XYZ file of C-alpha atoms in Angstrom:
565
model
C 92.595 72.296 83.515
C 96.255 74.362 82.622
C 98.466 74.700 86.126
C 96.630 78.260 86.336
C 93.655 77.159 86.775
C 94.402 74.474 88.968
C 96.645 76.083 91.296
C 94.130 79.296 91.018
C 91.199 76.949 91.569
C 93.351 75.371 95.473
C 94.086 79.311 96.231
C 90.831 79.951 96.467
C 88.766 76.511 97.244
C 90.737 76.891 99.743
C 90.090 80.683 101.342
C 86.488 79.909 100.612
C 87.213 77.323 103.221
C 88.330 78.747 105.985
C 85.656 82.248 105.830
C 83.076 79.629 105.518
C 84.200 78.283 108.872
C 85.291 81.210 110.221
C 81.676 82.242 109.425
C 80.116 79.579 110.903
C 81.815 79.109 114.033
C 81.292 83.083 114.692
C 77.525 83.219 113.479
C 74.627 84.919 116.184
C 70.926 85.195 116.645
C 70.467 88.184 118.754
C 70.498 91.606 116.844
C 73.917 93.639 118.614
C 75.824 90.542 117.605
C 74.122 90.796 114.076
C 75.624 94.378 113.330
C 78.120 95.630 116.203
C 79.260 92.133 117.175
C 78.493 92.841 120.961
C 80.935 95.871 121.046
C 83.549 93.375 121.988
C 86.357 93.388 118.893
C 89.939 93.407 120.036
C 91.382 96.226 118.563
C 94.197 94.876 116.465
C 91.269 92.548 114.782
C 89.258 95.325 114.566
C 91.896 97.841 112.936
C 92.802 94.586 110.626
C 88.868 93.942 109.963
C 88.756 97.901 109.271
C 91.424 97.144 106.834
C 89.437 94.774 105.277
C 86.719 96.784 104.169
C 88.545 99.811 103.265
C 90.593 97.754 100.796
C 87.361 96.556 97.944
C 87.950 95.445 94.668
C 88.030 98.628 93.302
C 92.178 99.145 95.620
C 93.199 95.697 95.185
C 92.275 95.504 91.466
C 91.145 98.401 89.204
C 93.696 101.230 91.346
C 97.082 100.248 90.293
C 95.557 99.473 86.523
C 93.953 103.095 86.333
C 97.343 104.898 88.305
C 98.818 102.563 84.881
C 96.664 104.211 82.088
C 96.345 107.976 84.109
C 100.163 108.002 85.320
C 100.135 111.169 87.723
C 96.971 111.602 87.444
C 95.352 108.889 88.645
C 97.010 109.828 92.694
C 94.194 111.142 93.040
C 93.363 107.700 94.308
C 95.240 107.216 96.560
C 94.918 111.012 98.109
C 91.645 111.630 98.470
C 91.555 107.243 100.180
C 93.909 107.550 102.410
C 93.814 111.573 103.189
C 89.890 110.621 104.086
C 90.235 107.617 106.662
C 92.858 110.373 108.752
C 89.490 112.972 108.059
C 87.317 110.022 109.716
C 89.490 109.092 112.382
C 90.445 112.582 113.931
C 86.452 114.200 113.103
C 83.941 111.479 113.081
C 85.235 107.900 114.858
C 86.016 107.859 118.227
C 82.643 110.736 118.471
C 80.155 108.555 117.072
C 81.532 105.384 118.733
C 80.564 107.347 122.321
C 77.015 107.794 120.966
C 76.539 104.767 121.071
C 74.481 103.692 118.801
C 74.634 100.581 115.680
C 73.993 103.134 112.811
C 75.069 106.015 111.375
C 71.220 106.753 110.059
C 70.297 105.992 113.964
C 72.768 109.089 114.930
C 71.367 111.429 112.784
C 68.256 110.466 114.121
C 68.703 110.732 117.465
C 70.977 114.622 117.475
C 68.526 115.536 114.118
C 65.080 113.426 113.618
C 63.277 110.348 112.844
C 62.957 112.627 108.944
C 66.375 112.969 108.924
C 67.244 109.251 109.625
C 64.749 108.268 107.103
C 66.476 110.223 104.269
C 69.631 108.963 105.737
C 69.176 105.275 105.678
C 67.627 105.914 101.613
C 71.379 107.233 101.404
C 73.417 104.948 103.340
C 71.368 102.301 100.816
C 71.921 104.323 97.561
C 75.676 104.478 98.646
C 76.033 101.251 99.625
C 74.254 99.798 96.287
C 76.827 101.636 94.394
C 79.796 100.662 95.685
C 78.135 97.005 96.279
C 77.874 96.967 92.368
C 81.431 97.585 91.578
C 82.718 94.521 94.269
C 80.475 91.953 91.891
C 82.493 93.542 88.654
C 85.069 93.398 91.052
C 84.727 89.628 92.179
C 83.106 87.987 88.398
C 86.396 89.439 86.716
C 88.265 87.255 89.090
C 85.910 84.038 88.144
C 85.998 84.659 84.913
C 90.052 84.879 83.866
C 90.389 81.826 85.730
C 87.542 79.552 85.561
C 87.789 80.897 82.156
C 83.950 82.258 81.200
C 81.996 84.998 80.436
C 82.076 87.853 82.364
C 78.475 87.933 82.828
C 78.925 84.140 84.380
C 81.735 85.014 86.815
C 79.614 88.201 87.658
C 77.061 85.863 88.745
C 79.106 82.806 91.263
C 80.762 85.911 92.543
C 76.875 86.889 93.999
C 76.025 83.637 95.343
C 79.648 83.365 97.427
C 78.962 86.688 98.402
C 75.034 86.415 99.182
C 75.823 83.038 101.066
C 78.432 83.831 103.759
C 77.687 87.802 104.380
C 73.423 86.188 105.418
C 75.406 83.969 107.769
C 76.125 85.450 110.623
C 75.748 89.576 110.685
C 79.089 91.056 112.078
C 80.771 89.119 114.240
C 81.399 86.294 111.720
C 81.919 89.189 108.931
C 84.860 90.688 111.381
C 86.639 87.489 111.744
C 86.074 86.579 108.839
C 87.671 89.450 107.197
C 90.506 89.139 109.790
C 90.921 86.194 107.404
C 91.031 88.103 104.272
C 92.919 90.855 105.616
C 95.579 88.349 105.895
C 95.482 86.801 102.173
C 95.013 90.467 100.465
C 98.105 91.217 101.820
C 100.107 88.919 100.813
C 98.143 88.350 97.578
C 98.816 92.287 97.001
C 102.995 92.314 97.999
C 104.508 89.061 97.492
C 103.909 89.357 93.574
C 105.306 92.877 93.985
C 108.063 91.898 95.406
C 108.605 89.056 92.315
C 108.514 91.847 90.155
C 110.590 94.301 91.814
C 113.134 91.537 91.781
C 113.287 90.325 88.728
C 113.067 94.166 87.013
C 115.665 95.771 89.221
C 117.693 92.779 91.166
C 116.245 94.823 94.836
C 112.953 93.182 96.120
C 111.407 96.578 97.653
C 109.311 97.387 95.149
C 108.375 101.028 96.890
C 111.319 102.489 96.449
C 112.460 100.462 92.993
C 109.752 101.518 91.027
C 111.447 104.752 90.305
C 114.012 103.126 88.085
C 111.561 101.990 85.277
C 110.221 105.448 85.149
C 112.442 107.018 82.228
C 112.021 104.609 80.106
C 107.896 103.633 81.253
C 108.650 107.183 79.288
C 109.484 106.199 76.383
C 107.445 102.995 75.292
C 104.172 104.540 76.621
C 104.356 107.472 73.831
C 106.551 105.179 71.491
C 102.600 102.963 71.850
C 100.512 105.853 71.479
C 99.903 106.752 74.834
C 100.417 109.969 76.534
C 103.919 110.577 79.154
C 103.390 108.638 82.338
C 104.894 111.344 84.935
C 103.290 114.477 82.849
C 100.725 115.836 85.936
C 96.864 116.622 84.564
C 96.851 114.790 80.972
C 93.572 112.968 81.537
C 91.777 115.500 83.803
C 92.191 119.222 83.640
C 93.662 120.935 87.720
C 89.727 121.625 88.511
C 88.625 118.050 88.632
C 91.899 116.989 89.650
C 91.287 118.813 92.857
C 87.263 118.730 92.706
C 87.795 114.742 92.546
C 90.080 114.010 95.878
C 88.148 116.415 97.921
C 85.017 114.162 97.155
C 86.653 110.917 97.444
C 88.856 112.284 100.904
C 85.371 113.487 102.843
C 82.956 111.030 100.934
C 85.840 109.084 102.726
C 85.001 109.860 105.943
C 81.059 109.669 105.489
C 80.856 105.469 103.764
C 78.699 104.297 106.410
C 79.928 100.472 105.939
C 83.835 102.071 107.549
C 82.341 104.301 110.282
C 79.902 101.132 112.048
C 83.176 99.329 112.079
C 84.238 101.688 114.760
C 80.631 100.572 116.899
C 82.503 97.136 117.125
C 84.750 97.742 119.881
C 84.672 97.232 123.207
C 85.486 101.625 124.152
C 85.705 104.651 122.721
C 89.134 104.783 123.308
C 89.419 100.857 122.031
C 87.861 102.504 118.671
C 90.947 105.614 118.415
C 93.576 102.482 118.754
C 91.878 100.498 115.698
C 92.644 103.864 113.391
C 95.891 103.712 114.024
C 96.020 100.255 112.818
C 93.862 100.150 110.025
C 95.878 103.038 108.703
C 98.993 100.586 109.401
C 97.761 98.255 107.416
C 95.682 100.100 105.115
C 99.744 101.947 103.877
C 101.083 98.695 103.064
C 98.846 98.073 100.569
C 98.351 102.107 99.541
C 102.494 102.893 99.408
C 102.853 99.408 97.068
C 100.437 100.320 94.051
C 102.673 102.930 92.356
C 104.843 100.520 91.843
C 102.537 97.537 90.798
C 101.421 99.678 88.156
C 104.638 101.301 87.026
C 106.257 97.907 86.924
C 102.645 96.297 85.154
C 102.882 98.892 83.134
C 106.572 98.257 81.912
C 106.119 95.086 82.132
C 103.038 95.154 79.109
C 104.040 97.733 77.217
C 107.936 96.095 76.841
C 106.123 92.749 75.963
C 104.326 93.934 73.429
C 106.125 96.547 71.343
C 106.889 95.616 68.129
C 105.498 91.952 68.905
C 103.734 90.040 65.703
C 100.427 89.866 66.468
C 101.308 85.540 66.049
C 103.947 86.545 68.069
C 102.372 87.931 71.231
C 102.184 86.850 74.674
C 100.074 84.253 76.167
C 98.420 86.465 78.906
C 96.614 87.992 76.091
C 95.131 84.499 74.409
C 94.655 84.096 78.498
C 92.412 87.440 78.778
C 90.868 87.428 75.560
C 88.221 84.935 76.560
C 86.846 87.733 79.048
C 86.604 90.012 76.473
C 88.517 92.246 78.484
C 91.439 91.914 76.406
C 91.588 93.062 72.213
C 93.468 92.213 69.603
C 92.961 94.516 66.591
C 91.447 92.803 63.632
C 93.740 94.967 61.202
C 96.907 94.547 63.278
C 99.674 92.474 62.271
C 102.044 93.877 64.235
C 101.558 96.146 67.737
C 102.786 99.245 67.541
C 99.446 101.707 69.671
C 97.475 99.997 73.275
C 94.794 101.441 74.765
C 92.235 101.440 77.590
C 89.319 102.450 75.267
C 87.698 100.603 73.172
C 86.763 103.578 70.749
C 90.276 104.282 70.675
C 91.049 101.674 67.491
C 94.594 100.916 69.135
C 96.394 97.704 67.780
C 95.693 96.472 71.643
C 92.978 96.559 74.212
C 93.700 95.673 77.626
C 91.160 96.723 80.666
C 92.456 98.862 83.959
C 90.890 96.041 85.431
C 92.436 92.939 84.750
C 96.118 95.428 84.924
C 96.920 93.247 88.656
C 95.536 90.149 88.125
C 97.056 89.353 85.611
C 100.674 91.709 86.479
C 101.779 87.092 87.310
C 100.771 85.865 84.359
C 102.799 89.285 82.430
C 106.034 88.896 84.382
C 105.976 84.858 84.038
C 105.946 84.670 87.823
C 105.038 80.913 88.733
C 101.329 79.263 88.580
C 100.846 79.077 92.170
C 101.624 83.296 92.758
C 98.609 83.781 89.936
C 96.052 81.844 91.726
C 97.477 83.989 95.461
C 96.733 87.077 93.645
C 92.965 85.731 92.097
C 92.224 84.843 96.369
C 93.588 88.016 96.545
C 91.463 89.926 94.239
C 87.944 87.735 95.476
C 89.258 88.456 99.227
C 89.031 91.682 98.633
C 86.172 91.967 96.542
C 84.214 89.622 99.738
C 85.874 91.836 102.171
C 83.832 95.288 101.283
C 80.644 93.816 99.983
C 79.872 92.048 102.878
C 79.840 94.870 105.195
C 77.972 96.613 102.224
C 75.014 94.300 102.322
C 75.270 94.842 106.657
C 74.562 98.684 105.807
C 71.432 97.742 103.321
C 70.259 95.372 105.650
C 71.031 97.864 108.493
C 69.205 100.069 107.144
C 65.971 98.730 106.000
C 64.863 96.656 109.292
C 65.855 98.484 112.090
C 66.330 102.673 110.369
C 62.839 102.202 107.841
C 61.122 98.923 109.075
C 61.523 99.080 112.566
C 60.773 102.534 113.122
C 58.753 103.099 110.173
C 56.726 100.469 110.267
C 56.716 97.710 112.688
C 58.118 99.523 116.136
C 56.674 96.380 118.495
C 59.550 93.307 115.793
C 61.137 91.426 117.610
C 64.662 90.315 117.166
C 63.996 87.742 114.607
C 61.674 89.482 113.028
C 64.336 91.959 112.203
C 66.909 89.457 111.124
C 64.848 88.006 108.893
C 63.830 91.248 107.242
C 67.257 92.268 106.778
C 68.434 89.355 105.086
C 66.135 89.390 102.809
C 67.501 93.103 101.961
C 70.514 91.387 101.369
C 69.262 89.102 99.549
C 67.281 91.749 97.175
C 70.517 94.073 96.822
C 72.191 91.027 95.848
C 70.054 90.403 93.352
C 69.682 93.135 91.785
C 73.751 94.458 91.937
C 74.667 91.108 90.422
C 72.366 92.546 87.244
C 74.110 95.751 87.658
C 77.492 93.930 87.897
C 77.028 92.651 85.169
C 76.643 96.229 82.649
C 78.576 98.670 84.779
C 79.058 102.639 83.743
C 82.329 101.985 84.459
C 85.661 100.996 85.592
C 85.341 99.616 89.188
C 87.668 101.970 90.703
C 85.547 104.393 88.794
C 82.140 102.506 89.969
C 83.510 103.134 93.477
C 83.802 106.758 93.426
C 80.319 107.954 92.320
C 79.642 106.188 96.002
C 81.915 108.631 97.579
C 80.659 111.046 96.193
C 76.800 110.561 97.103
C 78.626 110.014 101.208
C 80.043 113.172 100.450
C 77.037 114.773 99.752
C 74.812 113.615 102.127
C 76.472 111.800 105.407
C 79.950 114.057 105.734
C 78.596 117.247 106.678
C 75.266 116.398 108.089
C 77.687 114.498 110.466
C 80.155 117.201 111.288
C 78.318 119.427 111.502
C 76.044 117.685 113.924
C 78.856 117.158 115.932
C 81.165 120.557 115.536
C 77.887 123.576 115.012
C 75.165 122.886 118.158
C 73.250 125.286 116.021
C 72.872 122.835 113.417
C 69.199 122.037 113.476
C 66.740 118.566 111.739
C 65.217 121.280 108.876
C 69.332 122.480 107.988
C 70.378 118.851 108.227
C 67.639 117.698 106.382
C 67.707 120.493 103.836
C 71.437 120.054 103.343
C 71.005 116.571 102.378
C 68.264 116.325 100.281
C 69.482 118.834 98.118
C 73.415 117.874 98.560
C 72.708 114.339 96.998
C 70.008 115.948 93.942
C 72.910 117.508 92.767
C 75.164 115.148 92.851
C 73.168 112.096 91.294
C 71.885 114.175 88.757
C 74.909 115.892 88.076
C 75.967 112.041 87.455
C 72.757 110.748 85.684
C 73.362 114.190 82.899
C 77.060 112.646 82.577
C 76.609 108.774 82.637
C 74.963 106.319 80.353
C 72.986 104.555 82.480
C 69.731 103.087 82.213
C 69.353 104.387 78.630
C 70.517 107.488 79.045
C 73.177 108.650 76.876
C 75.961 110.658 78.427
C 76.257 114.503 78.132
C 79.344 116.416 78.407
C 81.013 117.364 81.095
C 80.020 120.514 83.084
C 83.569 123.575 83.627
C 85.848 120.140 83.275
C 83.627 118.673 86.333
C 83.680 114.673 86.370
C 80.974 112.627 87.828
C 83.390 110.857 89.897
C 84.359 115.209 91.501
C 80.794 116.010 91.346
C 80.271 115.382 94.966
C 82.659 117.774 96.370
C 80.395 120.680 94.682
C 77.431 118.410 96.765
C 78.995 118.661 99.428
C 79.616 122.584 100.027
C 75.740 123.191 98.931
C 75.108 120.782 101.155
C 76.828 122.972 104.222
C 75.335 125.793 103.507
C 71.682 124.812 102.628
C 71.764 123.078 105.754
C 73.554 126.376 107.878
C 71.515 129.384 106.267
C 68.088 126.350 106.475
C 69.051 126.272 110.106
C 69.527 129.950 111.116
C 65.952 130.892 109.818
C 63.913 128.408 111.755
C 64.036 127.399 115.342
C 67.280 125.887 116.835
C 67.696 123.056 118.898
C 66.111 122.044 121.781
C 68.812 122.654 125.218
C 68.679 118.352 125.357
C 69.516 118.150 122.152
C 72.382 120.938 123.162
C 73.558 119.236 125.641
C 73.778 116.197 124.372
C 76.153 117.096 122.203
C 77.854 118.509 124.465
C 78.664 115.010 126.311
C 80.256 113.699 122.812
C 82.330 116.282 122.041
C 84.303 116.990 126.041
C 85.695 113.586 128.111
C 83.402 112.711 130.927
C 85.190 114.427 133.664
C 87.068 110.953 135.597
C 85.073 110.316 139.579
C 88.283 110.942 142.293
C 86.008 110.124 144.939
C 83.191 107.111 145.823
C 80.756 106.921 144.326
C 77.364 108.134 146.484
C 79.711 110.275 148.443
C 77.195 113.074 147.892
C 80.690 115.350 146.319
C 81.014 116.326 142.641
C 84.823 116.229 142.220
C 86.713 115.196 138.955
C 89.656 115.926 136.076
C 88.979 115.216 132.322
C 89.726 111.819 130.944
C 88.789 109.883 128.619
């Protein structure tokens, strides 16, 4: 066993042991504890849990790699995901928390109808399943590299571990486990970034020093057949950059596994403070990712440029066992690098390995490599657990309990939820073994579906009293059908052939078009059909306006009050 494997094993076993202990001590038996943690999570802890839920394998493992190869265009992920969080915090989270239900489908069920609840539950399952496929693949990359096994076996191992602790205790245990996972992943992300910045620039602040290498990085990129790193719109048309950023933003605001986090606080005010803490925790990683992408790519290109195949750095041979790094059989010297196997470059490097391989590429000590591996697994596991909980609650609560067995007790509903988790894990494991794209791109597909389905229905449901069940149902079906249909048309899935993009719009950007279609259809159909009842209109006003503070003792018969939270 090499030093890297030894330290990786120590880091992963120690962190997993911590998660398991927390999950076991926080296990629950009641439905409310399973789905919303009894609404008793402190705001700082909830902010850290939201941060861990948010920063999946896509953020930790894949985003910096995409930025490294896409350059300027890779900032769509930073802008989209961060901007979407602001939309979520301002437009949706406090209002949904005030409504006080367990799930997003439950909100639309109360606001619109049982039919819309069923459509929303199906959409939540589709979105969460697509998202979790990316997490399985990210976890598999970690295990395949550091155990020296094929990525298929790595995905299988990650799936088993995620299943065990997600099923154990529901939202309460997942929340407290995610607090620990956030701590692990942010330390694992920042320490190597600070160390690499110190080695290259002499200043251990990567966020402000990575600009020093951009000029040399541009020259190296051109020499090795890549585009100029700092040139914009070289990998995507401008219209697609705009639509993809928009899809990520509004998709982020509609993600059910993040929204459900705001149900776990004690008060509505607590959900607002949770949003603040979560944004602070997320910013620590998101402001560092561009520096990690630039430094890692610079180190990688500098180390292989013009190097004989026999004298390549050891990290290439280490990662070659996973099949994610390949050296052309016809190459004697590395004169070209690509992330696309079809490009025929001398060296092909998968985007998704760059963050995990960064310490090896920079020749950092083995314990740092182990720490990054533990961080990558923490990111994949924390988000996968939240997604599995959404799938579980949608199946057991919104479909089974509401649709088939209204007299089902707590234990029966919990059993159905855990069976749903198990089924989702098995299917996601097989899909994760053959993902249709890089981890962050697979996750972007889930965001597109959320943008085209949930976000318009939620915003219209809160801010437009005239929107009715017919409009919401028609809009969600139209938006989701267009988005999923276009993805199937342009991606190679289930044996289908990939077709050319229409008007330059990628499958990651189509969600913005789907959202626009959703809104137009919902508004037109709502205006052509009867308005909602007065009871529904009063309920909508009730969540939009602050409650009145009582100035006189209850039971005195007087009705005075002033607005307050």
